[in-house]
Amino acid sequence: MANVEEVLFGVLDAAGECGPGELPSGLGRLDERLAAAAGKDLAAALSLVLSALGRAAPHGAPDGYRGTGADTLFGHVGFTCAYYGPAPEIMTRQMRRAMERAAEKGRRLRKNGAFPRTGGAEDAFPLKKALGLLDGMTPALAGRLQRAAVTAGSFAEGAGLLALLSGVRMSESTFRRRALAAGRRALEAQESPAAWIPEPLLPAWLLAATAPVTPTLYITLDGTGVPCVKKDVRGVKGKGKDGKARTREVKVGVAGTFRRLDKKGRPVRDPGCESHIVSPKTASRFGSLLRRLALSRGLGSGRFRIQVVGDGADWVANIVGKAFPGADIVFTCDFYHACEHLRAFLGLALPQKDARKAFVTARAVLRSHGGASLLKHLRKRFESLPADHPAWDELGYFEKRKDNMRYGEYRKQGLFIGSGVVEAACRTDVARRCKQSGMHWRFHNAAAICALTARFRSHLPAA
């Protein structure tokens, strides 16, 4: 611990030079100086340990020992380890020719190449493979970098945050490259989610304040736009009056469980038991992703009743019909989106002052009795309205979705009536990082960062 001793002896020497009753200056940063010194000492110790481990030859005699390194929580650490080179004798002819052409041009075929190696080694440096390096970083450092990337407002800010909290400095471009690479891996990992059906240990205060209900697996989905550069929105149809798109849509899905209800009969989600996904894929392919996520969380296991919640968009209903078929699936159209259409109907049918009062009554009918009863109520009350009045167009929303608006029944069964879970996810997984003032993303980069954010919201390790 030579560097730590140097700092401590330096402080003692400075104290000895002070007068009676005086203290040396700079004590407020003593802990920071000690942390930096300890990091240097630990980096040196780690280098020695890894060099010793690197002498192991798990695949027989190596082709030599080479110096290499890795980025760690103590900074870049260099070490020496066994190296296994390419084995031309077991390569295909195409591989040999590719290597020969690469050698003629003075470059390697592939970094740490994916081709047969001496002794059947899977990697040029077995020790580095054993360390589980991600983009040249240990998993511990990769986790901190990725967390900083999704928490900070920009890549430059993320690099600064990593340096401040971990003492590891890297350029903005390196930070960005590693964060986006992790995001691409997170997108790939969504294709095959690991099974996870936790039994949460609920705290005593929560058990005392809630009542048990049938264990329920809820699945919610929605879409939200990400501001993109002109190159990525060219030719894409938008929602504006001019028909031009200024954003590209990513789709957000959340799966989780609840087993308790609060005193008002509302579901209380199991703490830390939600899984998030964000994908740039089309609705049909996103439906497959969401179904695989639900299967990993217990869909089809018989342990849960199943509820799917979404707004009234046609693509949401199509996903539910194809990815979650069956009479046992409870599909709920979001209550608050329904209220928006109700407000729009009343705003067209009545003067503003009367519409406000009528909305309170109609909303109570919808909440207590559902969409079918609301349609009867509105048609009876507004029977004098001309048949060609534009207000009637808004009722088409309720007519199409009335079977999924039985809110009174849902509340009695202790189910959700709103999609607040996924609405919040759209903000935490997408808007918080990608929709700040002045931001315009390449679509594939935005999707990668959003997928990385969703991974952390799902309590998964670094990608």
CSV table of C-alpha atoms in Angstrom, one decimal:
chain,number,residue,atom,x,y,z
A,1,MET,CA,0.0,0.0,0.0
A,2,ALA,CA,2.8,2.4,-0.9
A,3,ASN,CA,0.6,5.1,-2.3
A,4,VAL,CA,-1.7,5.1,0.8
A,5,GLU,CA,1.3,5.3,3.1
A,6,GLU,CA,2.7,8.2,1.1
A,7,VAL,CA,-0.5,10.2,1.5
A,8,LEU,CA,-0.7,9.4,5.3
A,9,PHE,CA,2.9,10.2,6.0
A,10,GLY,CA,2.5,13.4,4.0
A,11,VAL,CA,-0.4,14.5,6.2
A,12,LEU,CA,1.6,13.7,9.3
A,13,ASP,CA,4.6,15.7,8.0
A,14,ALA,CA,2.3,18.6,7.3
A,15,ALA,CA,0.9,18.4,10.8
A,16,GLY,CA,4.4,18.4,12.3
A,17,GLU,CA,5.2,21.7,10.5
A,18,CYS,CA,2.1,23.4,11.8
A,19,GLY,CA,2.3,25.7,14.8
A,20,PRO,CA,0.7,24.9,18.2
A,21,GLY,CA,-3.1,24.4,17.9
A,22,GLU,CA,-3.0,24.5,14.1
A,23,LEU,CA,-4.1,21.8,11.6
A,24,PRO,CA,-2.7,21.2,8.1
A,25,SER,CA,-4.7,22.5,5.2
A,26,GLY,CA,-6.6,20.3,2.7
A,27,LEU,CA,-8.0,17.9,5.3
A,28,GLY,CA,-11.4,18.2,3.7
A,29,ARG,CA,-10.1,16.2,0.7
A,30,LEU,CA,-8.1,13.7,2.6
A,31,ASP,CA,-10.6,10.9,2.0
A,32,GLU,CA,-10.6,11.6,-1.7
A,33,ARG,CA,-6.8,11.5,-1.8
A,34,LEU,CA,-6.7,8.2,0.1
A,35,ALA,CA,-9.3,6.7,-2.2
A,36,ALA,CA,-7.3,7.6,-5.3
A,37,ALA,CA,-4.1,6.2,-3.6
A,38,ALA,CA,-5.8,3.0,-2.6
A,39,GLY,CA,-7.1,2.6,-6.1
A,40,LYS,CA,-3.6,2.8,-7.5
A,41,ASP,CA,-2.4,0.2,-4.9
A,42,LEU,CA,-5.2,-2.1,-5.6
A,43,ALA,CA,-4.7,-1.8,-9.3
A,44,ALA,CA,-1.1,-2.9,-8.9
A,45,ALA,CA,-2.1,-5.8,-6.6
A,46,LEU,CA,-4.8,-6.9,-9.1
A,47,SER,CA,-2.2,-6.8,-11.9
A,48,LEU,CA,0.0,-9.2,-10.0
A,49,VAL,CA,-2.8,-11.5,-9.2
A,50,LEU,CA,-4.1,-11.6,-12.8
A,51,SER,CA,-0.6,-12.2,-14.1
A,52,ALA,CA,-0.2,-15.1,-11.8
A,53,LEU,CA,-3.5,-16.6,-12.9
A,54,GLY,CA,-2.6,-15.9,-16.5
A,55,ARG,CA,0.1,-18.5,-16.3
A,56,ALA,CA,-2.5,-21.2,-16.3
A,57,ALA,CA,-2.8,-23.1,-19.6
A,58,PRO,CA,-6.2,-24.8,-19.7
A,59,HIS,CA,-5.8,-25.9,-23.3
A,60,GLY,CA,-2.3,-27.3,-23.2
A,61,ALA,CA,0.9,-25.5,-24.1
A,62,PRO,CA,0.1,-21.9,-25.3
A,63,ASP,CA,1.6,-20.1,-28.2
A,64,GLY,CA,3.2,-17.8,-25.7
A,65,TYR,CA,2.4,-15.2,-23.1
A,66,ARG,CA,1.3,-11.8,-24.1
A,67,GLY,CA,0.6,-8.6,-22.3
A,68,THR,CA,-3.0,-7.4,-22.3
A,69,GLY,CA,-5.3,-5.5,-20.0
A,70,ALA,CA,-8.8,-4.7,-18.9
A,71,ASP,CA,-10.6,-1.7,-17.5
A,72,THR,CA,-11.6,-2.2,-13.9
A,73,LEU,CA,-13.0,-0.2,-11.0
A,74,PHE,CA,-9.4,0.7,-10.2
A,75,GLY,CA,-8.7,2.0,-13.7
A,76,HIS,CA,-6.9,0.2,-16.5
A,77,VAL,CA,-5.0,-2.9,-15.2
A,78,GLY,CA,-2.4,-4.5,-17.4
A,79,PHE,CA,-1.4,-8.2,-17.0
A,80,THR,CA,0.3,-11.1,-18.8
A,81,CYS,CA,-1.6,-14.3,-19.7
A,82,ALA,CA,-1.4,-17.3,-21.9
A,83,TYR,CA,-2.2,-16.7,-25.6
A,84,TYR,CA,-3.6,-19.3,-28.0
A,85,GLY,CA,-3.2,-18.3,-31.7
A,86,PRO,CA,-5.0,-19.5,-34.8
A,87,ALA,CA,-4.7,-23.2,-35.7
A,88,PRO,CA,-4.4,-23.3,-39.6
A,89,GLU,CA,-4.3,-27.1,-39.6
A,90,ILE,CA,-7.9,-27.3,-38.5
A,91,MET,CA,-9.3,-24.3,-40.3
A,92,THR,CA,-11.4,-24.5,-43.4
A,93,ARG,CA,-9.8,-23.4,-46.7
A,94,GLN,CA,-12.0,-20.3,-46.7
A,95,MET,CA,-10.8,-19.3,-43.2
A,96,ARG,CA,-7.1,-19.8,-44.2
A,97,ARG,CA,-7.5,-17.7,-47.3
A,98,ALA,CA,-9.3,-15.0,-45.3
A,99,MET,CA,-6.4,-14.9,-42.9
A,100,GLU,CA,-3.8,-14.8,-45.7
A,101,ARG,CA,-5.6,-11.9,-47.3
A,102,ALA,CA,-5.8,-10.0,-44.0
A,103,ALA,CA,-2.1,-10.6,-43.4
A,104,GLU,CA,-1.2,-9.3,-46.9
A,105,LYS,CA,-3.0,-6.1,-46.0
A,106,GLY,CA,-1.3,-5.8,-42.7
A,107,ARG,CA,-4.3,-6.3,-40.4
A,108,ARG,CA,-5.9,-9.0,-38.3
A,109,LEU,CA,-8.9,-10.9,-39.6
A,110,ARG,CA,-11.0,-10.2,-36.6
A,111,LYS,CA,-10.1,-8.8,-33.2
A,112,ASN,CA,-9.8,-11.8,-30.8
A,113,GLY,CA,-11.0,-13.8,-33.8
A,114,ALA,CA,-13.8,-16.3,-34.0
A,115,PHE,CA,-11.9,-19.2,-35.7
A,116,PRO,CA,-10.2,-22.4,-34.5
A,117,ARG,CA,-7.3,-21.9,-32.1
A,118,THR,CA,-4.5,-24.0,-30.7
A,119,GLY,CA,-5.7,-26.7,-28.3
A,120,GLY,CA,-9.3,-26.0,-29.1
A,121,ALA,CA,-9.3,-22.8,-27.1
A,122,GLU,CA,-12.5,-20.7,-27.5
A,123,ASP,CA,-10.6,-17.5,-27.0
A,124,ALA,CA,-7.2,-16.1,-27.6
A,125,PHE,CA,-6.9,-15.2,-23.9
A,126,PRO,CA,-8.7,-17.8,-21.7
A,127,LEU,CA,-8.2,-15.6,-18.6
A,128,LYS,CA,-10.0,-12.7,-20.2
A,129,LYS,CA,-12.9,-14.9,-21.1
A,130,ALA,CA,-13.0,-16.2,-17.5
A,131,LEU,CA,-13.2,-12.6,-16.3
A,132,GLY,CA,-16.4,-12.1,-18.3
A,133,LEU,CA,-15.2,-8.9,-19.8
A,134,LEU,CA,-17.8,-6.7,-21.6
A,135,ASP,CA,-16.2,-4.3,-24.2
A,136,GLY,CA,-12.9,-4.7,-22.4
A,137,MET,CA,-14.4,-3.9,-19.0
A,138,THR,CA,-15.1,-6.0,-15.9
A,139,PRO,CA,-18.8,-6.7,-15.3
A,140,ALA,CA,-18.6,-4.4,-12.2
A,141,LEU,CA,-17.4,-1.4,-14.2
A,142,ALA,CA,-19.7,-2.2,-17.1
A,143,GLY,CA,-22.7,-2.1,-14.7
A,144,ARG,CA,-21.7,1.3,-13.4
A,145,LEU,CA,-21.1,2.7,-16.9
A,146,GLN,CA,-24.4,1.4,-18.1
A,147,ARG,CA,-26.2,2.8,-15.1
A,148,ALA,CA,-24.6,6.2,-15.7
A,149,ALA,CA,-25.5,6.1,-19.4
A,150,VAL,CA,-29.2,5.7,-18.7
A,151,THR,CA,-29.3,8.0,-15.7
A,152,ALA,CA,-27.4,11.0,-17.0
A,153,GLY,CA,-28.8,13.5,-19.4
A,154,SER,CA,-26.2,13.0,-22.1
A,155,PHE,CA,-23.2,10.8,-22.8
A,156,ALA,CA,-20.8,13.6,-21.8
A,157,GLU,CA,-22.6,13.9,-18.5
A,158,GLY,CA,-22.6,10.2,-18.1
A,159,ALA,CA,-18.8,10.0,-18.5
A,160,GLY,CA,-18.5,12.8,-16.0
A,161,LEU,CA,-20.8,11.0,-13.6
A,162,LEU,CA,-18.8,7.7,-13.9
A,163,ALA,CA,-15.6,9.6,-13.2
A,164,LEU,CA,-17.1,11.4,-10.2
A,165,LEU,CA,-18.6,8.3,-8.5
A,166,SER,CA,-16.2,5.6,-9.5
A,167,GLY,CA,-13.0,7.5,-10.3
A,168,VAL,CA,-12.8,5.9,-13.7
A,169,ARG,CA,-12.1,8.3,-16.5
A,170,MET,CA,-12.8,7.7,-20.2
A,171,SER,CA,-13.6,9.9,-23.2
A,172,GLU,CA,-17.1,10.8,-24.2
A,173,SER,CA,-16.7,8.9,-27.4
A,174,THR,CA,-15.5,5.7,-25.6
A,175,PHE,CA,-18.3,6.0,-23.1
A,176,ARG,CA,-20.9,6.4,-25.9
A,177,ARG,CA,-19.6,3.5,-27.9
A,178,ARG,CA,-19.7,1.2,-24.9
A,179,ALA,CA,-23.1,2.3,-23.8
A,180,LEU,CA,-24.6,1.8,-27.3
A,181,ALA,CA,-23.0,-1.6,-27.6
A,182,ALA,CA,-24.5,-2.6,-24.3
A,183,GLY,CA,-27.9,-1.3,-25.5
A,184,ARG,CA,-27.7,-3.5,-28.6
A,185,ARG,CA,-26.9,-6.5,-26.4
A,186,ALA,CA,-29.9,-5.6,-24.2
A,187,LEU,CA,-32.2,-5.6,-27.3
A,188,GLU,CA,-30.9,-9.0,-28.2
A,189,ALA,CA,-31.4,-10.3,-24.7
A,190,GLN,CA,-35.1,-9.4,-24.9
A,191,GLU,CA,-35.6,-12.1,-27.5
A,192,SER,CA,-35.0,-14.8,-24.9
A,193,PRO,CA,-35.9,-13.7,-21.4
A,194,ALA,CA,-34.9,-15.9,-18.5
A,195,ALA,CA,-37.6,-17.5,-16.5
A,196,TRP,CA,-38.3,-15.5,-13.3
A,197,ILE,CA,-41.2,-16.2,-11.0
A,198,PRO,CA,-40.2,-14.7,-7.7
A,199,GLU,CA,-42.0,-15.1,-4.4
A,200,PRO,CA,-41.7,-11.6,-2.9
A,201,LEU,CA,-41.1,-11.2,0.8
A,202,LEU,CA,-43.6,-8.5,1.6
A,203,PRO,CA,-42.7,-6.3,4.6
A,204,ALA,CA,-44.9,-6.6,7.7
A,205,TRP,CA,-46.3,-3.1,7.4
A,206,LEU,CA,-47.5,-3.9,3.8
A,207,LEU,CA,-49.1,-7.1,5.0
A,208,ALA,CA,-50.9,-5.2,7.8
A,209,ALA,CA,-52.2,-2.5,5.5
A,210,THR,CA,-53.4,-4.8,2.6
A,211,ALA,CA,-55.7,-7.7,2.0
A,212,PRO,CA,-54.9,-10.9,0.0
A,213,VAL,CA,-56.3,-11.4,-3.5
A,214,THR,CA,-55.8,-14.1,-6.2
A,215,PRO,CA,-52.2,-13.9,-7.5
A,216,THR,CA,-52.4,-12.0,-10.8
A,217,LEU,CA,-49.9,-11.6,-13.6
A,218,TYR,CA,-50.5,-8.3,-15.3
A,219,ILE,CA,-49.2,-7.3,-18.7
A,220,THR,CA,-49.4,-3.8,-20.0
A,221,LEU,CA,-48.3,-2.3,-23.3
A,222,ASP,CA,-48.1,1.1,-25.0
A,223,GLY,CA,-46.2,3.0,-27.6
A,224,THR,CA,-44.4,6.3,-27.4
A,225,GLY,CA,-42.4,8.5,-29.9
A,226,VAL,CA,-38.7,9.3,-29.8
A,227,PRO,CA,-37.5,12.5,-31.5
A,228,CYS,CA,-35.3,11.4,-34.4
A,229,VAL,CA,-33.1,13.1,-37.0
A,230,LYS,CA,-34.6,13.8,-40.4
A,231,LYS,CA,-32.8,10.9,-42.0
A,232,ASP,CA,-34.8,8.5,-39.8
A,233,VAL,CA,-38.3,10.1,-40.1
A,234,ARG,CA,-38.2,10.7,-43.9
A,235,GLY,CA,-41.1,8.8,-45.5
A,236,VAL,CA,-42.6,7.9,-42.1
A,237,LYS,CA,-46.3,8.9,-41.7
A,238,GLY,CA,-46.9,11.2,-38.8
A,239,LYS,CA,-49.9,12.2,-36.7
A,240,GLY,CA,-49.7,16.0,-37.4
A,241,LYS,CA,-51.9,17.9,-39.8
A,242,ASP,CA,-49.1,18.0,-42.4
A,243,GLY,CA,-48.7,14.2,-42.2
A,244,LYS,CA,-45.0,14.5,-41.5
A,245,ALA,CA,-43.4,12.5,-38.7
A,246,ARG,CA,-41.0,14.1,-36.2
A,247,THR,CA,-40.7,11.0,-34.0
A,248,ARG,CA,-40.3,7.3,-34.4
A,249,GLU,CA,-42.4,4.9,-32.2
A,250,VAL,CA,-40.9,2.5,-29.7
A,251,LYS,CA,-43.2,0.0,-28.0
A,252,VAL,CA,-43.0,-0.5,-24.2
A,253,GLY,CA,-44.2,-3.5,-22.3
A,254,VAL,CA,-44.3,-4.3,-18.6
A,255,ALA,CA,-45.1,-7.6,-16.9
A,256,GLY,CA,-45.4,-8.0,-13.2
A,257,THR,CA,-47.4,-9.6,-10.4
A,258,PHE,CA,-49.6,-8.6,-7.4
A,259,ARG,CA,-51.1,-10.5,-4.5
A,260,ARG,CA,-52.5,-7.8,-2.3
A,261,LEU,CA,-55.1,-5.0,-2.4
A,262,ASP,CA,-55.1,-1.8,-0.5
A,263,LYS,CA,-58.0,-0.5,1.7
A,264,LYS,CA,-59.7,0.9,-1.4
A,265,GLY,CA,-59.5,-2.4,-3.2
A,266,ARG,CA,-56.8,-1.3,-5.6
A,267,PRO,CA,-53.9,-3.7,-6.6
A,268,VAL,CA,-50.6,-3.3,-4.7
A,269,ARG,CA,-47.8,-4.5,-7.0
A,270,ASP,CA,-45.2,-6.9,-5.6
A,271,PRO,CA,-42.1,-4.8,-4.8
A,272,GLY,CA,-39.2,-5.3,-7.3
A,273,CYS,CA,-41.1,-7.8,-9.4
A,274,GLU,CA,-41.6,-6.0,-12.7
A,275,SER,CA,-40.0,-6.8,-16.0
A,276,HIS,CA,-39.7,-4.1,-18.7
A,277,ILE,CA,-39.0,-4.3,-22.4
A,278,VAL,CA,-38.7,-1.5,-25.0
A,279,SER,CA,-38.5,-2.4,-28.7
A,280,PRO,CA,-38.4,-0.7,-32.1
A,281,LYS,CA,-40.1,-3.6,-33.8
A,282,THR,CA,-43.4,-3.7,-35.6
A,283,ALA,CA,-46.6,-4.5,-33.6
A,284,SER,CA,-46.7,-8.2,-34.6
A,285,ARG,CA,-43.1,-8.8,-33.7
A,286,PHE,CA,-43.5,-6.9,-30.5
A,287,GLY,CA,-46.4,-9.1,-29.6
A,288,SER,CA,-44.2,-12.1,-29.9
A,289,LEU,CA,-41.6,-10.5,-27.6
A,290,LEU,CA,-44.3,-9.6,-25.1
A,291,ARG,CA,-45.6,-13.1,-25.1
A,292,ARG,CA,-42.2,-14.6,-24.4
A,293,LEU,CA,-41.7,-12.2,-21.6
A,294,ALA,CA,-45.1,-13.2,-20.1
A,295,LEU,CA,-44.2,-16.9,-20.4
A,296,SER,CA,-41.0,-16.2,-18.5
A,297,ARG,CA,-43.0,-14.6,-15.8
A,298,GLY,CA,-45.5,-17.4,-15.3
A,299,LEU,CA,-48.1,-17.2,-18.2
A,300,GLY,CA,-49.5,-20.7,-18.7
A,301,SER,CA,-48.1,-22.0,-15.4
A,302,GLY,CA,-51.5,-22.0,-13.7
A,303,ARG,CA,-50.2,-20.0,-10.8
A,304,PHE,CA,-51.8,-16.7,-11.8
A,305,ARG,CA,-54.9,-15.2,-13.4
A,306,ILE,CA,-53.9,-13.1,-16.3
A,307,GLN,CA,-54.8,-9.5,-17.0
A,308,VAL,CA,-53.7,-7.4,-20.1
A,309,VAL,CA,-54.1,-3.7,-19.9
A,310,GLY,CA,-53.7,-1.2,-22.8
A,311,ASP,CA,-55.2,1.8,-24.4
A,312,GLY,CA,-57.8,1.5,-27.2
A,313,ALA,CA,-55.4,1.5,-30.1
A,314,ASP,CA,-56.1,-1.1,-32.7
A,315,TRP,CA,-52.6,-2.5,-32.7
A,316,VAL,CA,-52.9,-3.1,-29.0
A,317,ALA,CA,-56.1,-5.1,-29.5
A,318,ASN,CA,-54.5,-7.0,-32.3
A,319,ILE,CA,-51.5,-8.0,-30.2
A,320,VAL,CA,-53.8,-9.2,-27.4
A,321,GLY,CA,-55.9,-11.2,-29.8
A,322,LYS,CA,-52.9,-13.0,-31.3
A,323,ALA,CA,-50.3,-13.2,-28.5
A,324,PHE,CA,-52.8,-13.8,-25.6
A,325,PRO,CA,-55.7,-15.8,-26.9
A,326,GLY,CA,-58.1,-17.5,-24.6
A,327,ALA,CA,-61.2,-16.8,-22.6
A,328,ASP,CA,-59.2,-16.8,-19.4
A,329,ILE,CA,-57.3,-13.6,-20.4
A,330,VAL,CA,-58.9,-10.5,-19.0
A,331,PHE,CA,-58.2,-7.7,-21.5
A,332,THR,CA,-58.9,-4.2,-20.1
A,333,CYS,CA,-59.1,-1.0,-22.1
A,334,ASP,CA,-57.6,1.8,-20.1
A,335,PHE,CA,-60.2,3.8,-18.1
A,336,TYR,CA,-58.4,7.1,-18.5
A,337,HIS,CA,-58.2,6.9,-22.3
A,338,ALA,CA,-61.9,6.1,-22.3
A,339,CYS,CA,-62.5,9.2,-20.3
A,340,GLU,CA,-60.7,11.3,-22.9
A,341,HIS,CA,-63.1,10.1,-25.6
A,342,LEU,CA,-66.0,10.6,-23.2
A,343,ARG,CA,-64.9,14.2,-22.6
A,344,ALA,CA,-64.5,14.7,-26.4
A,345,PHE,CA,-68.1,13.5,-27.0
A,346,LEU,CA,-69.6,15.8,-24.4
A,347,GLY,CA,-67.5,18.7,-25.6
A,348,LEU,CA,-69.1,18.4,-29.0
A,349,ALA,CA,-72.6,17.7,-27.8
A,350,LEU,CA,-72.9,20.4,-25.1
A,351,PRO,CA,-71.7,23.9,-24.2
A,352,GLN,CA,-68.5,23.9,-22.2
A,353,LYS,CA,-70.1,24.7,-18.8
A,354,ASP,CA,-72.8,22.0,-19.2
A,355,ALA,CA,-70.2,19.5,-20.5
A,356,ARG,CA,-68.2,19.6,-17.3
A,357,LYS,CA,-71.2,18.7,-15.2
A,358,ALA,CA,-72.3,16.0,-17.6
A,359,PHE,CA,-68.8,14.5,-17.6
A,360,VAL,CA,-68.9,13.9,-13.9
A,361,THR,CA,-72.1,11.9,-14.1
A,362,ALA,CA,-71.1,10.0,-17.2
A,363,ARG,CA,-67.7,9.2,-15.8
A,364,ALA,CA,-69.4,7.7,-12.7
A,365,VAL,CA,-71.6,5.5,-14.9
A,366,LEU,CA,-68.6,4.3,-16.9
A,367,ARG,CA,-66.6,3.6,-13.7
A,368,SER,CA,-69.4,1.7,-11.9
A,369,HIS,CA,-71.2,0.0,-14.7
A,370,GLY,CA,-68.9,-0.1,-17.8
A,371,GLY,CA,-69.0,0.8,-21.4
A,372,ALA,CA,-72.2,-0.8,-22.4
A,373,SER,CA,-74.2,1.0,-19.7
A,374,LEU,CA,-72.5,4.3,-20.7
A,375,LEU,CA,-73.6,3.9,-24.3
A,376,LYS,CA,-77.2,3.4,-23.1
A,377,HIS,CA,-77.0,6.4,-20.8
A,378,LEU,CA,-75.6,8.7,-23.5
A,379,ARG,CA,-78.0,7.6,-26.3
A,380,LYS,CA,-80.9,8.1,-24.0
A,381,ARG,CA,-79.8,11.5,-22.8
A,382,PHE,CA,-78.8,12.8,-26.2
A,383,GLU,CA,-81.6,11.2,-28.2
A,384,SER,CA,-82.5,14.7,-29.5
A,385,LEU,CA,-79.1,15.1,-31.0
A,386,PRO,CA,-79.2,14.9,-34.9
A,387,ALA,CA,-78.0,11.6,-36.3
A,388,ASP,CA,-75.3,13.3,-38.4
A,389,HIS,CA,-73.9,15.3,-35.4
A,390,PRO,CA,-70.1,14.8,-35.2
A,391,ALA,CA,-70.3,13.9,-31.5
A,392,TRP,CA,-71.7,10.5,-32.4
A,393,ASP,CA,-68.4,9.6,-34.1
A,394,GLU,CA,-66.7,9.5,-30.7
A,395,LEU,CA,-69.1,6.8,-29.5
A,396,GLY,CA,-67.6,4.4,-32.0
A,397,TYR,CA,-64.6,4.0,-29.7
A,398,PHE,CA,-66.9,2.7,-26.9
A,399,GLU,CA,-69.0,0.6,-29.2
A,400,LYS,CA,-65.9,-1.3,-30.4
A,401,ARG,CA,-64.4,-1.7,-27.0
A,402,LYS,CA,-67.4,-2.0,-24.6
A,403,ASP,CA,-66.6,-5.7,-23.8
A,404,ASN,CA,-63.2,-4.6,-22.4
A,405,MET,CA,-64.7,-1.7,-20.3
A,406,ARG,CA,-66.5,-3.7,-17.5
A,407,TYR,CA,-64.8,-1.5,-14.9
A,408,GLY,CA,-67.3,-2.3,-12.2
A,409,GLU,CA,-66.6,-6.0,-12.5
A,410,TYR,CA,-62.8,-5.4,-12.7
A,411,ARG,CA,-62.8,-3.4,-9.5
A,412,LYS,CA,-64.8,-6.0,-7.6
A,413,GLN,CA,-62.3,-8.7,-8.7
A,414,GLY,CA,-59.4,-6.6,-7.6
A,415,LEU,CA,-58.0,-5.9,-11.1
A,416,PHE,CA,-56.5,-2.8,-12.7
A,417,ILE,CA,-58.8,-0.5,-14.6
A,418,GLY,CA,-56.0,1.8,-15.9
A,419,SER,CA,-52.7,1.5,-17.7
A,420,GLY,CA,-50.7,3.8,-15.3
A,421,VAL,CA,-48.0,1.2,-15.0
A,422,VAL,CA,-47.0,1.3,-18.6
A,423,GLU,CA,-47.6,5.1,-18.9
A,424,ALA,CA,-45.0,5.5,-16.1
A,425,ALA,CA,-42.7,3.1,-17.9
A,426,CYS,CA,-42.9,5.2,-21.0
A,427,ARG,CA,-41.6,8.1,-19.0
A,428,THR,CA,-38.9,6.3,-17.0
A,429,ASP,CA,-37.7,4.0,-19.8
A,430,VAL,CA,-38.0,6.4,-22.8
A,431,ALA,CA,-38.8,10.0,-22.1
A,432,ARG,CA,-36.4,10.5,-19.1
A,433,ARG,CA,-33.4,9.8,-21.2
A,434,CYS,CA,-34.4,10.3,-24.9
A,435,LYS,CA,-36.9,13.1,-24.9
A,436,GLN,CA,-35.1,16.0,-23.3
A,437,SER,CA,-35.1,19.4,-24.8
A,438,GLY,CA,-33.3,19.6,-28.2
A,439,MET,CA,-32.6,15.9,-28.5
A,440,HIS,CA,-32.7,14.2,-31.9
A,441,TRP,CA,-31.6,10.6,-32.0
A,442,ARG,CA,-30.7,8.0,-34.6
A,443,PHE,CA,-33.6,5.6,-34.2
A,444,HIS,CA,-31.5,2.5,-33.6
A,445,ASN,CA,-29.4,4.3,-31.0
A,446,ALA,CA,-32.4,5.5,-29.1
A,447,ALA,CA,-33.9,2.0,-29.1
A,448,ALA,CA,-30.7,0.6,-27.7
A,449,ILE,CA,-30.5,3.1,-24.9
A,450,CYS,CA,-34.2,2.6,-24.0
A,451,ALA,CA,-33.7,-1.2,-24.0
A,452,LEU,CA,-30.8,-0.7,-21.6
A,453,THR,CA,-32.9,1.4,-19.4
A,454,ALA,CA,-35.6,-1.2,-19.4
A,455,ARG,CA,-33.1,-3.8,-18.4
A,456,PHE,CA,-32.2,-1.9,-15.3
A,457,ARG,CA,-35.8,-1.3,-14.4
A,458,SER,CA,-36.2,-5.1,-14.6
A,459,HIS,CA,-33.4,-5.6,-12.0
A,460,LEU,CA,-31.2,-7.5,-14.4
A,461,PRO,CA,-27.4,-7.4,-14.4
A,462,ALA,CA,-25.2,-5.4,-16.9
A,463,ALA,CA,-25.7,-6.4,-20.5
